[in-house]
Amino acid sequence: MKSKSEFIIPFVGLKMGFHEFDFEIHESFFEDYGYSIVQKGELLAKIVLEKKETMLIADFEVEGMVTTLCDRCNDPLDVKVKGNYRIIYTFGTNESNDESLVILHPDSYEVDFRDPLYELITISLPIRKIHPKGECNEEMMELLNKYGLNPDDTDDEEEEWDEDDWDDDDWDDDEDWEDDEDDQNDPDDGPIDPRWSVLKNLN
């Protein structure tokens, strides 16, 4: 098990310039983060720390595999992650509202890199975390389909926008646009889209 202290770097004794630190991140790393969306992982992390007279500049990189939960069936899901970002550490007594700027107390002599590494791992996860089609928990999928709570839309593709659909003439006259809008809202002008009928009945 990796000691927590291995992620804490004393910078007081470092020379000015660049210093590189490598870490292996395992399951024990995530145990201190309650309600973590990452259950476990095997990752390599690298931090390049540049020490200057009045600040520290840390460039973070992580890459590896983590286990999280599928957004569809809630079963464990292995996901590859890779990401990087930079944090600037300065000294002072004020608080910073910038996530990329950390204010260290003037008496500080070390930096704990655990939280920045954890945050980088979580933000490197894909927005949609789902199993490939057919690999979700079958029992859960049956329940979701039975109650209509989770339509299978993984293969749906967003409709591509075609610039030819725009007709510049449609925008030449604002008054015509308003008239068209009024016509669409007139219940006596032609058949009503059944979708609008459903919405109307909800009022």
PDB file of C-alpha atoms in Angstrom:
ATOM      1  CA  MET A   1       0.000   0.000   0.000  1.00  0.00           C
ATOM      2  CA  LYS A   2       1.391   3.377  -0.959  1.00  0.00           C
ATOM      3  CA  SER A   3       1.899   5.729   1.965  1.00  0.00           C
ATOM      4  CA  LYS A   4      -0.058   8.975   1.843  1.00  0.00           C
ATOM      5  CA  SER A   5       3.172  10.811   2.595  1.00  0.00           C
ATOM      6  CA  GLU A   6       4.561   9.771  -0.789  1.00  0.00           C
ATOM      7  CA  PHE A   7       2.197  12.264  -2.420  1.00  0.00           C
ATOM      8  CA  ILE A   8       3.445  15.081  -0.180  1.00  0.00           C
ATOM      9  CA  ILE A   9       6.459  16.867  -1.662  1.00  0.00           C
ATOM     10  CA  PRO A  10       8.654  19.158   0.490  1.00  0.00           C
ATOM     11  CA  PHE A  11       9.714  22.026  -1.761  1.00  0.00           C
ATOM     12  CA  VAL A  12      11.867  24.005   0.654  1.00  0.00           C
ATOM     13  CA  GLY A  13      14.975  21.960  -0.055  1.00  0.00           C
ATOM     14  CA  LEU A  14      14.489  21.885  -3.820  1.00  0.00           C
ATOM     15  CA  LYS A  15      16.734  23.908  -6.094  1.00  0.00           C
ATOM     16  CA  MET A  16      15.286  26.454  -8.475  1.00  0.00           C
ATOM     17  CA  GLY A  17      14.179  24.873 -11.726  1.00  0.00           C
ATOM     18  CA  PHE A  18      12.344  21.722 -12.793  1.00  0.00           C
ATOM     19  CA  HIS A  19      11.817  18.566 -10.756  1.00  0.00           C
ATOM     20  CA  GLU A  20       9.952  15.437 -11.886  1.00  0.00           C
ATOM     21  CA  PHE A  21       8.004  13.071  -9.631  1.00  0.00           C
ATOM     22  CA  ASP A  22       6.407   9.772 -10.679  1.00  0.00           C
ATOM     23  CA  PHE A  23       3.620   7.977  -8.796  1.00  0.00           C
ATOM     24  CA  GLU A  24       1.759   4.703  -9.070  1.00  0.00           C
ATOM     25  CA  ILE A  25      -1.881   5.002  -8.075  1.00  0.00           C
ATOM     26  CA  HIS A  26      -3.755   1.932  -6.865  1.00  0.00           C
ATOM     27  CA  GLU A  27      -7.061   1.089  -5.179  1.00  0.00           C
ATOM     28  CA  SER A  28      -5.910   2.312  -1.758  1.00  0.00           C
ATOM     29  CA  PHE A  29      -5.544   5.830  -3.174  1.00  0.00           C
ATOM     30  CA  PHE A  30      -9.339   6.169  -3.541  1.00  0.00           C
ATOM     31  CA  GLU A  31     -10.274   4.811  -0.106  1.00  0.00           C
ATOM     32  CA  ASP A  32     -10.027   8.219   1.575  1.00  0.00           C
ATOM     33  CA  TYR A  33     -12.536   9.778  -0.822  1.00  0.00           C
ATOM     34  CA  GLY A  34     -16.028   9.022   0.408  1.00  0.00           C
ATOM     35  CA  TYR A  35     -18.710   8.601  -2.259  1.00  0.00           C
ATOM     36  CA  SER A  36     -15.991   8.584  -4.909  1.00  0.00           C
ATOM     37  CA  ILE A  37     -17.232   7.942  -8.445  1.00  0.00           C
ATOM     38  CA  VAL A  38     -14.008   5.975  -8.928  1.00  0.00           C
ATOM     39  CA  GLN A  39     -13.960   2.697  -7.027  1.00  0.00           C
ATOM     40  CA  LYS A  40     -10.422   1.624  -7.853  1.00  0.00           C
ATOM     41  CA  GLY A  41      -7.758   2.077 -10.455  1.00  0.00           C
ATOM     42  CA  GLU A  42      -4.307   1.357 -11.748  1.00  0.00           C
ATOM     43  CA  LEU A  43      -2.678   4.517 -13.030  1.00  0.00           C
ATOM     44  CA  LEU A  44       0.640   6.197 -13.577  1.00  0.00           C
ATOM     45  CA  ALA A  45       0.973   9.847 -12.657  1.00  0.00           C
ATOM     46  CA  LYS A  46       3.724  12.324 -13.353  1.00  0.00           C
ATOM     47  CA  ILE A  47       4.208  15.770 -11.858  1.00  0.00           C
ATOM     48  CA  VAL A  48       6.727  18.224 -13.243  1.00  0.00           C
ATOM     49  CA  LEU A  49       7.263  20.873 -10.593  1.00  0.00           C
ATOM     50  CA  GLU A  50       9.000  24.124 -11.487  1.00  0.00           C
ATOM     51  CA  LYS A  51      10.277  26.036  -8.488  1.00  0.00           C
ATOM     52  CA  LYS A  52      10.625  29.792  -8.837  1.00  0.00           C
ATOM     53  CA  GLU A  53      11.402  32.558  -6.376  1.00  0.00           C
ATOM     54  CA  THR A  54       7.803  33.439  -5.637  1.00  0.00           C
ATOM     55  CA  MET A  55       5.788  30.477  -6.911  1.00  0.00           C
ATOM     56  CA  LEU A  56       5.602  26.812  -7.833  1.00  0.00           C
ATOM     57  CA  ILE A  57       4.222  25.622 -11.182  1.00  0.00           C
ATOM     58  CA  ALA A  58       3.025  22.022 -11.255  1.00  0.00           C
ATOM     59  CA  ASP A  59       2.112  20.186 -14.466  1.00  0.00           C
ATOM     60  CA  PHE A  60       0.114  17.008 -13.823  1.00  0.00           C
ATOM     61  CA  GLU A  61      -0.344  13.994 -16.108  1.00  0.00           C
ATOM     62  CA  VAL A  62      -2.267  10.790 -15.394  1.00  0.00           C
ATOM     63  CA  GLU A  63      -2.959   7.746 -17.525  1.00  0.00           C
ATOM     64  CA  GLY A  64      -4.390   4.326 -16.774  1.00  0.00           C
ATOM     65  CA  MET A  65      -7.524   2.341 -16.026  1.00  0.00           C
ATOM     66  CA  VAL A  66     -10.162   3.016 -13.373  1.00  0.00           C
ATOM     67  CA  THR A  67     -13.321   1.249 -12.275  1.00  0.00           C
ATOM     68  CA  THR A  68     -16.466   3.331 -11.971  1.00  0.00           C
ATOM     69  CA  LEU A  69     -20.208   2.620 -12.328  1.00  0.00           C
ATOM     70  CA  CYS A  70     -22.130   2.350 -15.575  1.00  0.00           C
ATOM     71  CA  ASP A  71     -24.573   5.241 -16.004  1.00  0.00           C
ATOM     72  CA  ARG A  72     -27.110   2.833 -17.478  1.00  0.00           C
ATOM     73  CA  CYS A  73     -27.101  -0.361 -15.400  1.00  0.00           C
ATOM     74  CA  ASN A  74     -25.030   0.792 -12.383  1.00  0.00           C
ATOM     75  CA  ASP A  75     -22.676  -2.200 -12.625  1.00  0.00           C
ATOM     76  CA  PRO A  76     -18.881  -1.763 -12.385  1.00  0.00           C
ATOM     77  CA  LEU A  77     -17.283  -0.482 -15.561  1.00  0.00           C
ATOM     78  CA  ASP A  78     -13.593  -0.264 -16.471  1.00  0.00           C
ATOM     79  CA  VAL A  79     -12.679   2.991 -18.193  1.00  0.00           C
ATOM     80  CA  LYS A  80      -9.400   4.240 -19.619  1.00  0.00           C
ATOM     81  CA  VAL A  81      -8.467   7.744 -18.534  1.00  0.00           C
ATOM     82  CA  LYS A  82      -5.795  10.145 -19.659  1.00  0.00           C
ATOM     83  CA  GLY A  83      -5.498  13.794 -18.747  1.00  0.00           C
ATOM     84  CA  ASN A  84      -3.309  16.697 -17.767  1.00  0.00           C
ATOM     85  CA  TYR A  85      -3.547  20.156 -16.265  1.00  0.00           C
ATOM     86  CA  ARG A  86      -1.503  22.841 -14.515  1.00  0.00           C
ATOM     87  CA  ILE A  87      -1.720  24.391 -11.065  1.00  0.00           C
ATOM     88  CA  ILE A  88       0.183  27.478  -9.933  1.00  0.00           C
ATOM     89  CA  TYR A  89       1.031  27.701  -6.237  1.00  0.00           C
ATOM     90  CA  THR A  90       1.758  31.121  -4.769  1.00  0.00           C
ATOM     91  CA  PHE A  91       2.195  32.363  -1.207  1.00  0.00           C
ATOM     92  CA  GLY A  92      -0.142  34.564   0.774  1.00  0.00           C
ATOM     93  CA  THR A  93      -3.040  34.642   3.218  1.00  0.00           C
ATOM     94  CA  ASN A  94      -5.927  35.328   0.844  1.00  0.00           C
ATOM     95  CA  GLU A  95      -8.193  32.669  -0.657  1.00  0.00           C
ATOM     96  CA  SER A  96      -8.285  31.874  -4.354  1.00  0.00           C
ATOM     97  CA  ASN A  97     -11.459  31.370  -6.402  1.00  0.00           C
ATOM     98  CA  ASP A  98      -9.432  30.080  -9.332  1.00  0.00           C
ATOM     99  CA  GLU A  99      -9.127  26.278  -9.414  1.00  0.00           C
ATOM    100  CA  SER A 100      -5.792  26.570 -11.198  1.00  0.00           C
ATOM    101  CA  LEU A 101      -4.337  28.907  -8.559  1.00  0.00           C
ATOM    102  CA  VAL A 102      -3.599  27.714  -5.021  1.00  0.00           C
ATOM    103  CA  ILE A 103      -2.522  30.076  -2.253  1.00  0.00           C
ATOM    104  CA  LEU A 104      -0.054  28.556   0.195  1.00  0.00           C
ATOM    105  CA  HIS A 105       0.533  30.021   3.634  1.00  0.00           C
ATOM    106  CA  PRO A 106       3.890  31.843   3.795  1.00  0.00           C
ATOM    107  CA  ASP A 107       5.095  29.297   6.362  1.00  0.00           C
ATOM    108  CA  SER A 108       4.336  26.314   4.088  1.00  0.00           C
ATOM    109  CA  TYR A 109       7.213  24.059   3.178  1.00  0.00           C
ATOM    110  CA  GLU A 110       5.460  21.166   1.374  1.00  0.00           C
ATOM    111  CA  VAL A 111       2.583  20.453  -1.003  1.00  0.00           C
ATOM    112  CA  ASP A 112       0.109  17.557  -0.851  1.00  0.00           C
ATOM    113  CA  PHE A 113      -0.656  16.457  -4.401  1.00  0.00           C
ATOM    114  CA  ARG A 114      -3.310  13.852  -3.581  1.00  0.00           C
ATOM    115  CA  ASP A 115      -6.372  16.058  -4.130  1.00  0.00           C
ATOM    116  CA  PRO A 116      -5.159  17.545  -7.434  1.00  0.00           C
ATOM    117  CA  LEU A 117      -4.386  14.054  -8.722  1.00  0.00           C
ATOM    118  CA  TYR A 118      -7.806  12.757  -7.670  1.00  0.00           C
ATOM    119  CA  GLU A 119      -9.560  15.710  -9.294  1.00  0.00           C
ATOM    120  CA  LEU A 120      -7.608  15.212 -12.511  1.00  0.00           C
ATOM    121  CA  ILE A 121      -8.598  11.544 -12.618  1.00  0.00           C
ATOM    122  CA  THR A 122     -12.296  12.301 -12.121  1.00  0.00           C
ATOM    123  CA  ILE A 123     -12.468  15.095 -14.686  1.00  0.00           C
ATOM    124  CA  SER A 124     -10.700  12.830 -17.184  1.00  0.00           C
ATOM    125  CA  LEU A 125     -13.615  10.368 -17.089  1.00  0.00           C
ATOM    126  CA  PRO A 126     -15.893  10.407 -20.138  1.00  0.00           C
ATOM    127  CA  ILE A 127     -19.155  12.313 -19.798  1.00  0.00           C
ATOM    128  CA  ARG A 128     -21.173   9.150 -20.523  1.00  0.00           C
ATOM    129  CA  LYS A 129     -19.853   6.096 -18.757  1.00  0.00           C
ATOM    130  CA  ILE A 130     -21.698   3.103 -20.213  1.00  0.00           C
ATOM    131  CA  HIS A 131     -20.940  -0.482 -21.148  1.00  0.00           C
ATOM    132  CA  PRO A 132     -20.696  -1.397 -24.820  1.00  0.00           C
ATOM    133  CA  LYS A 133     -24.030  -2.522 -26.216  1.00  0.00           C
ATOM    134  CA  GLY A 134     -25.028  -5.918 -24.879  1.00  0.00           C
ATOM    135  CA  GLU A 135     -22.692  -5.879 -21.884  1.00  0.00           C
ATOM    136  CA  CYS A 136     -24.954  -4.173 -19.349  1.00  0.00           C
ATOM    137  CA  ASN A 137     -26.535  -6.114 -16.491  1.00  0.00           C
ATOM    138  CA  GLU A 138     -29.353  -8.023 -18.207  1.00  0.00           C
ATOM    139  CA  GLU A 139     -31.624  -8.122 -15.158  1.00  0.00           C
ATOM    140  CA  MET A 140     -31.328  -4.383 -14.640  1.00  0.00           C
ATOM    141  CA  MET A 141     -31.919  -3.701 -18.322  1.00  0.00           C
ATOM    142  CA  GLU A 142     -35.080  -5.819 -18.273  1.00  0.00           C
ATOM    143  CA  LEU A 143     -36.409  -3.814 -15.338  1.00  0.00           C
ATOM    144  CA  LEU A 144     -35.567  -0.516 -16.963  1.00  0.00           C
ATOM    145  CA  ASN A 145     -37.144  -1.518 -20.249  1.00  0.00           C
ATOM    146  CA  LYS A 146     -40.200  -2.904 -18.480  1.00  0.00           C
ATOM    147  CA  TYR A 147     -40.931   0.400 -16.792  1.00  0.00           C
ATOM    148  CA  GLY A 148     -39.772   2.522 -19.694  1.00  0.00           C
ATOM    149  CA  LEU A 149     -37.117   4.226 -17.607  1.00  0.00           C
ATOM    150  CA  ASN A 150     -34.141   3.609 -19.823  1.00  0.00           C
ATOM    151  CA  PRO A 151     -34.794   3.455 -23.577  1.00  0.00           C
ATOM    152  CA  ASP A 152     -31.848   2.009 -25.442  1.00  0.00           C
ATOM    153  CA  ASP A 153     -30.488   5.079 -27.174  1.00  0.00           C
ATOM    154  CA  THR A 154     -26.825   4.185 -27.320  1.00  0.00           C
ATOM    155  CA  ASP A 155     -26.908   3.813 -31.080  1.00  0.00           C
ATOM    156  CA  ASP A 156     -28.836   7.009 -31.651  1.00  0.00           C
ATOM    157  CA  GLU A 157     -26.846   9.561 -33.562  1.00  0.00           C
ATOM    158  CA  GLU A 158     -27.449  13.264 -33.319  1.00  0.00           C
ATOM    159  CA  GLU A 159     -29.055  14.659 -36.402  1.00  0.00           C
ATOM    160  CA  GLU A 160     -26.416  16.300 -38.538  1.00  0.00           C
ATOM    161  CA  TRP A 161     -26.981  19.947 -39.383  1.00  0.00           C
ATOM    162  CA  ASP A 162     -27.229  20.764 -43.030  1.00  0.00           C
ATOM    163  CA  GLU A 163     -26.490  24.372 -43.906  1.00  0.00           C
ATOM    164  CA  ASP A 164     -28.724  24.002 -46.943  1.00  0.00           C
ATOM    165  CA  ASP A 165     -31.678  23.776 -44.562  1.00  0.00           C
ATOM    166  CA  TRP A 166     -31.305  27.497 -43.978  1.00  0.00           C
ATOM    167  CA  ASP A 167     -32.946  29.810 -46.440  1.00  0.00           C
ATOM    168  CA  ASP A 168     -31.521  33.316 -46.198  1.00  0.00           C
ATOM    169  CA  ASP A 169     -34.755  34.716 -47.579  1.00  0.00           C
ATOM    170  CA  ASP A 170     -36.542  33.503 -44.457  1.00  0.00           C
ATOM    171  CA  TRP A 171     -34.631  36.069 -42.389  1.00  0.00           C
ATOM    172  CA  ASP A 172     -35.030  39.100 -44.650  1.00  0.00           C
ATOM    173  CA  ASP A 173     -38.242  40.320 -43.099  1.00  0.00           C
ATOM    174  CA  ASP A 174     -38.731  40.308 -39.315  1.00  0.00           C
ATOM    175  CA  GLU A 175     -42.432  40.954 -39.777  1.00  0.00           C
ATOM    176  CA  ASP A 176     -42.814  37.778 -41.839  1.00  0.00           C
ATOM    177  CA  TRP A 177     -41.065  35.857 -39.086  1.00  0.00           C
ATOM    178  CA  GLU A 178     -43.521  37.146 -36.474  1.00  0.00           C
ATOM    179  CA  ASP A 179     -46.444  36.317 -38.736  1.00  0.00           C
ATOM    180  CA  ASP A 180     -45.161  32.780 -39.229  1.00  0.00           C
ATOM    181  CA  GLU A 181     -44.809  32.360 -35.487  1.00  0.00           C
ATOM    182  CA  ASP A 182     -48.371  33.564 -34.908  1.00  0.00           C
ATOM    183  CA  ASP A 183     -49.631  31.166 -37.564  1.00  0.00           C
ATOM    184  CA  GLN A 184     -47.942  28.234 -35.843  1.00  0.00           C
ATOM    185  CA  ASN A 185     -49.652  29.107 -32.566  1.00  0.00           C
ATOM    186  CA  ASP A 186     -53.108  29.489 -34.138  1.00  0.00           C
ATOM    187  CA  PRO A 187     -55.124  26.374 -33.247  1.00  0.00           C
ATOM    188  CA  ASP A 188     -57.625  27.083 -36.045  1.00  0.00           C
ATOM    189  CA  ASP A 189     -55.092  27.123 -38.842  1.00  0.00           C
ATOM    190  CA  GLY A 190     -54.670  23.591 -40.154  1.00  0.00           C
ATOM    191  CA  PRO A 191     -54.117  20.343 -38.280  1.00  0.00           C
ATOM    192  CA  ILE A 192     -52.297  20.504 -34.948  1.00  0.00           C
ATOM    193  CA  ASP A 193     -49.151  18.491 -34.434  1.00  0.00           C
ATOM    194  CA  PRO A 194     -50.226  15.684 -32.045  1.00  0.00           C
ATOM    195  CA  ARG A 195     -47.180  16.371 -29.900  1.00  0.00           C
ATOM    196  CA  TRP A 196     -48.449  19.898 -29.245  1.00  0.00           C
ATOM    197  CA  SER A 197     -51.855  18.472 -28.412  1.00  0.00           C
ATOM    198  CA  VAL A 198     -50.358  16.343 -25.677  1.00  0.00           C
ATOM    199  CA  LEU A 199     -48.522  19.301 -24.215  1.00  0.00           C
ATOM    200  CA  LYS A 200     -51.653  21.429 -24.401  1.00  0.00           C
ATOM    201  CA  ASN A 201     -53.621  18.859 -22.394  1.00  0.00           C
ATOM    202  CA  LEU A 202     -51.050  19.031 -19.606  1.00  0.00           C
ATOM    203  CA  ASN A 203     -52.007  22.660 -18.837  1.00  0.00           C
TER     204      ASN A 203
END
